[in-house]
Backbone as ProteinMPNN parsed JSONL, in Angstrom:
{"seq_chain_A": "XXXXXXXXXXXXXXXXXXXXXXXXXXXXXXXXXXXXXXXXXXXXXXXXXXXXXXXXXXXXXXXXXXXXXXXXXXXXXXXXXXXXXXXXXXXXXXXXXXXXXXXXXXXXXXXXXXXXXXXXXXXXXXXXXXXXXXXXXXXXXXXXXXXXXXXXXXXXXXXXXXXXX", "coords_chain_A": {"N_chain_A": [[-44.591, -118.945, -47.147], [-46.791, -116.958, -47.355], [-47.194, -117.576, -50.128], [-47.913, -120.079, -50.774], [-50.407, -120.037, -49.0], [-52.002, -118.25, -51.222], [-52.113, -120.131, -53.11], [-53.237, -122.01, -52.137], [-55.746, -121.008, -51.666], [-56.363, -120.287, -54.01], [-57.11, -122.568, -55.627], [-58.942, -123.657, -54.002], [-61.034, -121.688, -54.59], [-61.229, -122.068, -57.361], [-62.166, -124.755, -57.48], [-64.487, -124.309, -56.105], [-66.595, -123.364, -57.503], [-66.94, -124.65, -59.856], [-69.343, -126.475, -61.707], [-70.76, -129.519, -60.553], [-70.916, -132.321, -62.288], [-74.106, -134.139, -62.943], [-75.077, -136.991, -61.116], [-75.662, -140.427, -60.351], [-77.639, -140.762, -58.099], [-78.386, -138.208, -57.739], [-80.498, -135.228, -57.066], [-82.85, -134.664, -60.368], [-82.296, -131.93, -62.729], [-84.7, -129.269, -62.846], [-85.93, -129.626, -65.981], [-86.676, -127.9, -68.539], [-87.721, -126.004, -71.551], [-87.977, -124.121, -74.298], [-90.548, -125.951, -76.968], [-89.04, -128.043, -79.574], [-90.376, -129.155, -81.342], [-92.975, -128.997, -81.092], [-93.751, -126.004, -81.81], [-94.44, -123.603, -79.474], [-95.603, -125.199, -77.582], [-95.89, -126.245, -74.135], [-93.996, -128.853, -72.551], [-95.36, -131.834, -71.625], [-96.365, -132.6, -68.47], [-93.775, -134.324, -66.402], [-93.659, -135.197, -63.914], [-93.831, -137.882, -61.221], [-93.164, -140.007, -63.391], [-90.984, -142.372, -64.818], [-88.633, -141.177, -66.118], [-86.773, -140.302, -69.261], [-83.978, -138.46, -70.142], [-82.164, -136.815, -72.413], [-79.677, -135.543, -73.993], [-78.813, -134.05, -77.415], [-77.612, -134.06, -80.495], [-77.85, -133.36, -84.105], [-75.336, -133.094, -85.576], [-73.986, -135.497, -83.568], [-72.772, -138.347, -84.335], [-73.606, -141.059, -83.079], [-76.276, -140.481, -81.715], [-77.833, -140.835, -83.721], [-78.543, -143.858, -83.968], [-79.255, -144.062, -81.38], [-81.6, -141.951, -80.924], [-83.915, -143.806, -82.759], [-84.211, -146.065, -80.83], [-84.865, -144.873, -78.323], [-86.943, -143.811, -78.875], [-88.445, -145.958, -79.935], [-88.626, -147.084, -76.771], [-90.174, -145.56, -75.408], [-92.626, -145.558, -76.721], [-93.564, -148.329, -76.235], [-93.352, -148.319, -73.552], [-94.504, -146.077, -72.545], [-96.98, -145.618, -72.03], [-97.106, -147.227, -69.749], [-95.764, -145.44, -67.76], [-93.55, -144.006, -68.523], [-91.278, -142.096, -70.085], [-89.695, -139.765, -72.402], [-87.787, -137.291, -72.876], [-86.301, -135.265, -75.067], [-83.326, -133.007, -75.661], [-82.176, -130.934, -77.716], [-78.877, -129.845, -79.081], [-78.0, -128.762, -81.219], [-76.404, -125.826, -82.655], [-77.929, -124.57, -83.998], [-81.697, -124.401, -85.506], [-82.361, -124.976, -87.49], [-80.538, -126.95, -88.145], [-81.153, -129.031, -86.591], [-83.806, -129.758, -87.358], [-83.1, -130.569, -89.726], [-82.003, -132.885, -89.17], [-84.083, -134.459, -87.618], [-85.774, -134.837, -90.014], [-85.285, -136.927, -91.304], [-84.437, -138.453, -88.765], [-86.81, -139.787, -87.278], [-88.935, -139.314, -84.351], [-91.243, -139.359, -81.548], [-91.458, -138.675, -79.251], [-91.516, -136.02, -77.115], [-89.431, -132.501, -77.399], [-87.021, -130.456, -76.773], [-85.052, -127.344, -77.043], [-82.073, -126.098, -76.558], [-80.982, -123.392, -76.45], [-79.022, -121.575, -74.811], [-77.502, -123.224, -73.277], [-78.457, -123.342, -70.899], [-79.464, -126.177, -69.389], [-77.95, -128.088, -70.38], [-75.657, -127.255, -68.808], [-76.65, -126.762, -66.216], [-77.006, -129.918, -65.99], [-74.444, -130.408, -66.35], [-73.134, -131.329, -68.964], [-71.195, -133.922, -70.877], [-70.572, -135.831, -72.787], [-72.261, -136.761, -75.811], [-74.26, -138.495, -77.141], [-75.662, -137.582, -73.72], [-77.796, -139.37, -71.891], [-79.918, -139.462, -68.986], [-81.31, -141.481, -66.481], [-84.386, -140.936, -64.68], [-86.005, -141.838, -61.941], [-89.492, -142.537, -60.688], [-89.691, -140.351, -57.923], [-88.035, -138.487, -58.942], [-85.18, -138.846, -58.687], [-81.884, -139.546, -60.099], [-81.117, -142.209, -61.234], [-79.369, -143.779, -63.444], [-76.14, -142.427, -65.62], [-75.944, -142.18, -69.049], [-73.597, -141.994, -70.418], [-72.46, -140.985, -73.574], [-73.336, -144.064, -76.688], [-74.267, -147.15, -77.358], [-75.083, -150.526, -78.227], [-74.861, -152.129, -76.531], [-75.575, -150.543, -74.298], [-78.283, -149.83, -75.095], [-79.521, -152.267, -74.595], [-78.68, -152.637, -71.985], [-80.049, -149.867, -70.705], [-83.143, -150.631, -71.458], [-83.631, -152.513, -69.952], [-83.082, -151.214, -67.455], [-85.394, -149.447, -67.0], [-87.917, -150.645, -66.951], [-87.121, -152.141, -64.546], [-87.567, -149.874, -63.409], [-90.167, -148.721, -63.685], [-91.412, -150.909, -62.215], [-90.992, -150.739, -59.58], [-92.585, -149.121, -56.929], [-94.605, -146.439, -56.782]], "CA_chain_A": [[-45.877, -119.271, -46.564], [-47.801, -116.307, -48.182], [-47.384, -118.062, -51.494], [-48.97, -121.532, -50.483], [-51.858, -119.219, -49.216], [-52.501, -117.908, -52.356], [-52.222, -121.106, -53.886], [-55.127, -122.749, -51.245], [-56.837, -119.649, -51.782], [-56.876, -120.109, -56.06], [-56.987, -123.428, -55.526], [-60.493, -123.657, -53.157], [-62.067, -120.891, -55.882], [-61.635, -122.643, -58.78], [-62.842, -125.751, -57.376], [-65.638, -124.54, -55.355], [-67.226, -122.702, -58.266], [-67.083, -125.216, -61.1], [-70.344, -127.191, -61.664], [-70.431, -130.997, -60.653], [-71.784, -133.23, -63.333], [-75.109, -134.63, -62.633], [-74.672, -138.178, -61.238], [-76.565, -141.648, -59.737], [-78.198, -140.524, -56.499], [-78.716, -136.603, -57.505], [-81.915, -134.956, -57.72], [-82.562, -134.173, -61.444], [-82.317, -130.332, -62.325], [-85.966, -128.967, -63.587], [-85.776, -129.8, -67.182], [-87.821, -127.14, -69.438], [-87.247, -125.667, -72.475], [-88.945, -124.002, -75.773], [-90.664, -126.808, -77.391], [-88.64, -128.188, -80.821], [-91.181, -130.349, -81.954], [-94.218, -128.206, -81.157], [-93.236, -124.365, -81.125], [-95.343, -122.873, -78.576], [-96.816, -125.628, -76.609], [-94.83, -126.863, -73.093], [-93.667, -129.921, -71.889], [-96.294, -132.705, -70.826], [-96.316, -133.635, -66.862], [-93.564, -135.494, -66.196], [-93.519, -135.738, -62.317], [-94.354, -139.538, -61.217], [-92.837, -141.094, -64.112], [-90.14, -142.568, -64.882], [-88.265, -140.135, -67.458], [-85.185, -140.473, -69.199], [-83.369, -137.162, -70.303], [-81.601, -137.075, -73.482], [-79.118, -134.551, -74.91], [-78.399, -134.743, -78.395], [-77.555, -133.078, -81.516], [-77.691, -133.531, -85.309], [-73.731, -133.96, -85.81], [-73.6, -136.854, -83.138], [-73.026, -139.809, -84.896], [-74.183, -142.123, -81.717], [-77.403, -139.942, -81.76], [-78.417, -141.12, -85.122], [-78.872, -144.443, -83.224], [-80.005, -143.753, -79.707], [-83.074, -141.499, -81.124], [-84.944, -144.752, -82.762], [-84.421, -147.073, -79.992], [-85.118, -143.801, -77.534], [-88.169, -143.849, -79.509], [-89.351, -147.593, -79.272], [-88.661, -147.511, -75.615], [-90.621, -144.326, -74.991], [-93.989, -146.022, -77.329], [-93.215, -149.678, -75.7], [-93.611, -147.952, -72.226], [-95.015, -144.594, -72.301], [-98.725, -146.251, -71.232], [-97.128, -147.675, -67.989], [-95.276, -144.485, -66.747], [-91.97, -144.121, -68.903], [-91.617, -140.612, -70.725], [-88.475, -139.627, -72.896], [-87.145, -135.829, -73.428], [-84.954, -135.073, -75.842], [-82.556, -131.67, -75.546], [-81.458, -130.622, -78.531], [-78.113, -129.145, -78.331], [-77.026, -127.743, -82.153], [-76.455, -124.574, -82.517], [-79.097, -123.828, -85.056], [-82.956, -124.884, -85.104], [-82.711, -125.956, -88.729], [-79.749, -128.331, -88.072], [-81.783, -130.257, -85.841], [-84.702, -129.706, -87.995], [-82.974, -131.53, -91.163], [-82.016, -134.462, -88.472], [-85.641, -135.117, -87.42], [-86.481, -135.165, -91.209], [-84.775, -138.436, -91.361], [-84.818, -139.704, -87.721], [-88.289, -139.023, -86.969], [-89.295, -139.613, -83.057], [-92.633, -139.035, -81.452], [-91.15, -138.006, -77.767], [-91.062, -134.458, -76.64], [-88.501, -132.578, -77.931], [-86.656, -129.146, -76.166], [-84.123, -126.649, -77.163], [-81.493, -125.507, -75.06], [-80.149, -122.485, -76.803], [-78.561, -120.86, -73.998], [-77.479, -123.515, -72.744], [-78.544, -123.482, -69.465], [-79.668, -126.931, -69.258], [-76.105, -128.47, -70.371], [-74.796, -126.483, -67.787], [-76.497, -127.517, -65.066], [-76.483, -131.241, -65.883], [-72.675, -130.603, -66.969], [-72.863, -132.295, -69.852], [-69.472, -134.022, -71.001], [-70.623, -136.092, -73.831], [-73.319, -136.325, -76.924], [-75.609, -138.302, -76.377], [-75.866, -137.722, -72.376], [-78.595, -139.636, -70.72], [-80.418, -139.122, -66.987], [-82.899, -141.631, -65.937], [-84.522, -140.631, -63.85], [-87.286, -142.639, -61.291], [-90.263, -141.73, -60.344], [-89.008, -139.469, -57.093], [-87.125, -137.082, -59.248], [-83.538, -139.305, -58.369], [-80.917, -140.031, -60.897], [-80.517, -143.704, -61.228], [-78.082, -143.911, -63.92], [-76.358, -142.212, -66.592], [-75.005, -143.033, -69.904], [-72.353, -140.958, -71.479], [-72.514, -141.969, -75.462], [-74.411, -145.285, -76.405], [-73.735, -148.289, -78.14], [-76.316, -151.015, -78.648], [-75.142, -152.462, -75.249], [-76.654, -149.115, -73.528], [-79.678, -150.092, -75.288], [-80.174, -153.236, -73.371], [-79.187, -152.128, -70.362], [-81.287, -149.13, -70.316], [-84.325, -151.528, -70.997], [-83.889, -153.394, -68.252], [-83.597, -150.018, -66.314], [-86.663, -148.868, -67.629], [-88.149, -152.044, -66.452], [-87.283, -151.931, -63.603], [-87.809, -148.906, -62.703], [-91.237, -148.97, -64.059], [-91.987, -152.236, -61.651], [-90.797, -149.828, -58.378], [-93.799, -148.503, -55.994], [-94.64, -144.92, -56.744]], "C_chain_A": [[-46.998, -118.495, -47.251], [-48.237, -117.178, -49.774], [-48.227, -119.218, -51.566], [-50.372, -121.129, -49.632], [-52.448, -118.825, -50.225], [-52.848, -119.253, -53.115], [-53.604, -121.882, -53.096], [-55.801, -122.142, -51.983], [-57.335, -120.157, -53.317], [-57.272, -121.661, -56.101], [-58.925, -123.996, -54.898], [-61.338, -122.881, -54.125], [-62.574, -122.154, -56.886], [-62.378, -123.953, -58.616], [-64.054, -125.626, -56.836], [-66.596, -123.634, -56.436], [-67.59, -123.639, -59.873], [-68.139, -126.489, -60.869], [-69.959, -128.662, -61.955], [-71.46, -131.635, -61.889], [-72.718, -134.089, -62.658], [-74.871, -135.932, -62.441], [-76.075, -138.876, -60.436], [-76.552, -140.694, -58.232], [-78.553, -138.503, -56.455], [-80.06, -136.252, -58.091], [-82.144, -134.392, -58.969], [-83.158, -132.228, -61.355], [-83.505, -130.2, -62.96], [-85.319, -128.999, -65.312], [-87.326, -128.951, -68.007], [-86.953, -125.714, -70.665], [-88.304, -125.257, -73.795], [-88.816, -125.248, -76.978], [-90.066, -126.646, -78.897], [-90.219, -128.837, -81.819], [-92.68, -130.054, -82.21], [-93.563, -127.019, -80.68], [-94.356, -124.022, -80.548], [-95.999, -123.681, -77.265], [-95.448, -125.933, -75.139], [-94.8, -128.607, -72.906], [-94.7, -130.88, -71.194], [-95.598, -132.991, -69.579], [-95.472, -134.945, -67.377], [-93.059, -136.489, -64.844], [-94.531, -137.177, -61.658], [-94.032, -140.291, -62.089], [-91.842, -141.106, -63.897], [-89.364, -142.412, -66.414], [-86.526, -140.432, -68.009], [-85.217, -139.187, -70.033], [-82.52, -137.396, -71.286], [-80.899, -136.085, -74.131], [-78.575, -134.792, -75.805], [-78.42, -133.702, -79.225], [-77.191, -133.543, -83.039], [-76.34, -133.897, -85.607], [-73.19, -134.933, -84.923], [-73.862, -138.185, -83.289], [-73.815, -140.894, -84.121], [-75.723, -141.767, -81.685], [-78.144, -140.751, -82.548], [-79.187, -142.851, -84.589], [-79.303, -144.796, -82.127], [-81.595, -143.363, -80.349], [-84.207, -142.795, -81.449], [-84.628, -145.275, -81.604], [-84.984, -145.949, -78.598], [-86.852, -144.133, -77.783], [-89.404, -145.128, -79.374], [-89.545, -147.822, -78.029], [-89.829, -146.785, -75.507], [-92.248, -145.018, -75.687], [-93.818, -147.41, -76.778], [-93.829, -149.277, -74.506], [-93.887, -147.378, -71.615], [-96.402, -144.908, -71.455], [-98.161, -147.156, -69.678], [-96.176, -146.563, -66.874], [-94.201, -144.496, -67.57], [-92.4, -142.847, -70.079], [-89.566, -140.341, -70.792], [-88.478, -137.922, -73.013], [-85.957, -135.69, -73.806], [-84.65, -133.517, -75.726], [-81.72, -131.597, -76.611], [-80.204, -129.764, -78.478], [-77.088, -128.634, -79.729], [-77.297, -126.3, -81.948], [-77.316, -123.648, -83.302], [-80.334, -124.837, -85.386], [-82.823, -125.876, -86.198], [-81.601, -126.717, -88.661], [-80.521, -129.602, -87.735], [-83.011, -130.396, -86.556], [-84.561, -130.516, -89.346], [-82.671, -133.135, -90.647], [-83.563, -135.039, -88.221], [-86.328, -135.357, -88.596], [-86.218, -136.513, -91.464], [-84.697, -138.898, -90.418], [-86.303, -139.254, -86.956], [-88.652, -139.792, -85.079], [-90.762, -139.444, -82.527], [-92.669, -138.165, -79.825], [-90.842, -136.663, -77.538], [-89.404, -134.346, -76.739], [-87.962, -130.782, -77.372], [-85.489, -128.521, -76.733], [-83.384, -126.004, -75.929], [-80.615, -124.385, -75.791], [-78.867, -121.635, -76.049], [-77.668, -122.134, -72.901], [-76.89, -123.915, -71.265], [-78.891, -124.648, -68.637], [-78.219, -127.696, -69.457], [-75.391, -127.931, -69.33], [-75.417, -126.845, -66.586], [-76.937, -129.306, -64.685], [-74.712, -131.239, -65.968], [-72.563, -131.611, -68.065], [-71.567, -132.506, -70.297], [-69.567, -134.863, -72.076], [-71.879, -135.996, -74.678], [-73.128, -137.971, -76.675], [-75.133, -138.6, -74.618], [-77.584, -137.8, -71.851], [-79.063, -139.977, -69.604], [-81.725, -140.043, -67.563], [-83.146, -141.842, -64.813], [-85.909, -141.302, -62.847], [-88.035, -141.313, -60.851], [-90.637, -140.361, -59.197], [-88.538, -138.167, -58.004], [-85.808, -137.061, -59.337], [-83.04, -139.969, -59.52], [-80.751, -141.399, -60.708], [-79.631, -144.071, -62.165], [-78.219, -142.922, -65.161], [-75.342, -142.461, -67.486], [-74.975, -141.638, -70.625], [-72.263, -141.652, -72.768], [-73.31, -143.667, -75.556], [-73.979, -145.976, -77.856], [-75.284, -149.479, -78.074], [-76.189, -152.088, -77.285], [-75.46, -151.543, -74.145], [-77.842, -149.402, -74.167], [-80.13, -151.173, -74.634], [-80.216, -152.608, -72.055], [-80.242, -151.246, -70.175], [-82.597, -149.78, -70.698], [-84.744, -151.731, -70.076], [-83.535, -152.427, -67.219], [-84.563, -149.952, -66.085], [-87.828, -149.609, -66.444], [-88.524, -152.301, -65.074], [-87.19, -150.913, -62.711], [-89.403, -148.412, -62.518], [-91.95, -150.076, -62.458], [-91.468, -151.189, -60.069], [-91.772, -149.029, -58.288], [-93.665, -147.172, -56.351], [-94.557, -144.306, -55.681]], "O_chain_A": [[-47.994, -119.073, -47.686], [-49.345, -117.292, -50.299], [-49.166, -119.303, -52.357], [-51.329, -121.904, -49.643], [-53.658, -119.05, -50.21], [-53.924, -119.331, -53.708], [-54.697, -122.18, -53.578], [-56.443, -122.623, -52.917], [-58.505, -120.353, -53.646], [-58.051, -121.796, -57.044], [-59.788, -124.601, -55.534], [-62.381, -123.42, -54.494], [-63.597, -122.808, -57.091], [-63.168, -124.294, -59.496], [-64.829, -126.577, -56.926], [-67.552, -123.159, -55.824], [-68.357, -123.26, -60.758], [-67.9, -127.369, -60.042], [-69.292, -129.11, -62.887], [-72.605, -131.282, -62.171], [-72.257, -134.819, -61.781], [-74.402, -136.456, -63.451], [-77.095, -138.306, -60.049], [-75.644, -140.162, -57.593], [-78.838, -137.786, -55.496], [-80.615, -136.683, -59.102], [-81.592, -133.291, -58.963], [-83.864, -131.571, -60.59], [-83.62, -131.055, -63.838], [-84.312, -128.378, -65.655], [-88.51, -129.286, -68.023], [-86.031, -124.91, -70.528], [-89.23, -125.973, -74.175], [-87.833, -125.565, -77.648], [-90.299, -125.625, -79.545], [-90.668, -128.65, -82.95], [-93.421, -130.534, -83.068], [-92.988, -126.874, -79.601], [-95.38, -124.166, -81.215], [-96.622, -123.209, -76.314], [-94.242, -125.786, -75.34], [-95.726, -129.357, -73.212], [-94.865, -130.61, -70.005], [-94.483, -133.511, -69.53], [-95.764, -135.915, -68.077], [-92.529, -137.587, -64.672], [-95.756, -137.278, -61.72], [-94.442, -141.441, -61.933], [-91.318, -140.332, -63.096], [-89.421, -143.121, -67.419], [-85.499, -140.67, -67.375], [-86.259, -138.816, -70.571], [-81.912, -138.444, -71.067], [-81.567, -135.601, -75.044], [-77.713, -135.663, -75.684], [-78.995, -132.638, -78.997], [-76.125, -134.152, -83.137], [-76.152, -135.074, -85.914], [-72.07, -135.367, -85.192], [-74.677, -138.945, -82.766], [-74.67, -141.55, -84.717], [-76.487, -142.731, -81.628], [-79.094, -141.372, -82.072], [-80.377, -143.004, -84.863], [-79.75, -145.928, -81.946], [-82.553, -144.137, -80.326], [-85.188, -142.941, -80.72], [-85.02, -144.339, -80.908], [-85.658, -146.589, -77.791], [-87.686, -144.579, -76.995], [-90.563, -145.213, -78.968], [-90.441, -148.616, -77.742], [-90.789, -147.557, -75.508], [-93.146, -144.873, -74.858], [-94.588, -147.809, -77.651], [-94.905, -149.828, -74.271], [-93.832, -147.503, -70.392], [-96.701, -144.41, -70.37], [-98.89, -147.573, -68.778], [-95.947, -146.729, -65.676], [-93.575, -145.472, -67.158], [-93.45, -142.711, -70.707], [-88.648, -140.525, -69.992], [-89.576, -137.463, -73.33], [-84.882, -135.873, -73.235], [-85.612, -132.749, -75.695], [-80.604, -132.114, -76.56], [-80.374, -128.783, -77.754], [-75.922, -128.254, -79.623], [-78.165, -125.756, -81.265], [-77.405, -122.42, -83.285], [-80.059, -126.028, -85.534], [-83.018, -127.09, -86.13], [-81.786, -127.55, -89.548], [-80.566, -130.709, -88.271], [-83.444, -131.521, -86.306], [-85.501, -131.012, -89.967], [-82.902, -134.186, -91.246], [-83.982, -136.073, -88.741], [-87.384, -135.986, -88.529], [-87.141, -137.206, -91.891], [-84.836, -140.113, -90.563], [-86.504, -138.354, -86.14], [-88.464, -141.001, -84.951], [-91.55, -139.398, -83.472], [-93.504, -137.377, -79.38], [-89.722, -136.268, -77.864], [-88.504, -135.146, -76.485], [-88.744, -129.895, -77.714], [-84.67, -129.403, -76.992], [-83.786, -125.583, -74.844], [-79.401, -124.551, -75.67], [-77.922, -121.151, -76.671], [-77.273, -121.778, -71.791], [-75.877, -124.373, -70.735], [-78.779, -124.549, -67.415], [-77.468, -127.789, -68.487], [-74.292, -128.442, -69.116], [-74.633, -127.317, -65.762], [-77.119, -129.812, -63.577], [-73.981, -132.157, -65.594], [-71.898, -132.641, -67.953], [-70.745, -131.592, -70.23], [-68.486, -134.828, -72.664], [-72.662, -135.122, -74.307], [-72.157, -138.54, -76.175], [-74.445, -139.559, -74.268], [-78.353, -136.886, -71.553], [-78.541, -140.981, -69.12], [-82.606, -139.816, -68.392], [-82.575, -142.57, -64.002], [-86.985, -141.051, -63.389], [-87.787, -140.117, -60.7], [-91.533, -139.544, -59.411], [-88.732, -137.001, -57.663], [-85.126, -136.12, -59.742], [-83.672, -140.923, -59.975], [-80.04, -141.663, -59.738], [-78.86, -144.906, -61.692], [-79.253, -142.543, -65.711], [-74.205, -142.822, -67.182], [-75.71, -140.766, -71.088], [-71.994, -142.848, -72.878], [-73.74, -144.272, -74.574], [-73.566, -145.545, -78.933], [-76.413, -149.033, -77.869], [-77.152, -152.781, -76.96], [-75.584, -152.02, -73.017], [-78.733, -149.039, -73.4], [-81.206, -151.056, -74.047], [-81.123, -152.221, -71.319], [-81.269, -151.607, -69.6], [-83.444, -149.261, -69.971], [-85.745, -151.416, -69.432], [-83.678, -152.796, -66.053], [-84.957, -150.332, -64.982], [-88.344, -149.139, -65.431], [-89.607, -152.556, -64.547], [-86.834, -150.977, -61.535], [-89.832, -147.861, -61.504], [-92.965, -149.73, -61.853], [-92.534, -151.289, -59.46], [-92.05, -148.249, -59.199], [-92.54, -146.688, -56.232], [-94.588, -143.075, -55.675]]}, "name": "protein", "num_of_chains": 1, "seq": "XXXXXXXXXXXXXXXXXXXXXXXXXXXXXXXXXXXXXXXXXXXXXXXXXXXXXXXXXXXXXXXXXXXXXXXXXXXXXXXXXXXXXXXXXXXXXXXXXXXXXXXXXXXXXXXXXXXXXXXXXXXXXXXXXXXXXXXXXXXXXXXXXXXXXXXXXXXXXXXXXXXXX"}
């Protein structure tokens, strides 16, 4: 009997201490970070829009394709409330610094050195994106991306955009 106590016991720890992965219906975690894209300046207001969250990094192949279409959405829809942040997530500035030489974006762009942002989304793949409505609530997210995650998230966008502030 002592032994299947211990085992609850290690059992209830380990589970009640390990961070859930950010899902549909959770409030997103404050997203802020030292700007990549502009060193020094912060993060434009992005409470009332409708934001999508983007972690990504120079060696993820999938990236290399998400960023433009990230990019078209974000200038397509930025003038009616739709705002992109990207989270860079190599391990060195100038990695991500020789990727943006060739995929060039225009959307705010954050470092997560420490990351403390990966950690409390739980990130589990490259590219992981949160979009998020105008509330602050998770409406969906996409683990890696293919060019049928680019439609759909459109027609998120979309309609998330067309939902009452």
């Amino acid at each position: 009997m002592r032994s299947f106590s211990r085992l609850a016991a290690a059992v209830f720890l380990s589970t009640t201490f390990i961070a859930s992965a950010v899902e549909v219906g959770d409030i997103v975690p404050t997203v802020r970070g030292p700007r990549l894209d502009k060193p020094g300046s912060s993060l434009p207001p992005v409470k009332g829009q409708v934001v999508y969250v983007d972690f990504w990094a120079s060696w993820c192949v999938p990236c290399r394709q998400s960023m433009p279409i990230l990019d078209g959405l974000y200038k397509k829809h930025g003038a009616a409330g739709f705002a992109v942040v990207g989270v860079n997530k190599d391990v060195t500035e100038a990695d991500a610094r020789r990727f943006l030489q060739q995929v060039k974006v225009d959307f705010p762009l954050i470092t997560d050195d420490a990351d403390l942002l990966a950690r409390a989304f739980d990130v589990k793949a490259m590219p992981s994106g949160y979009l998020v409505d105008r509330k602050g609530v998770v409406r969906q997210v996409h683990r890696g991306f293919t060019s049928h995650t680019a439609a759909a998230l459109e027609a998120q966008v979309v309609k998330l955009l067309a939902e009452a502030p």
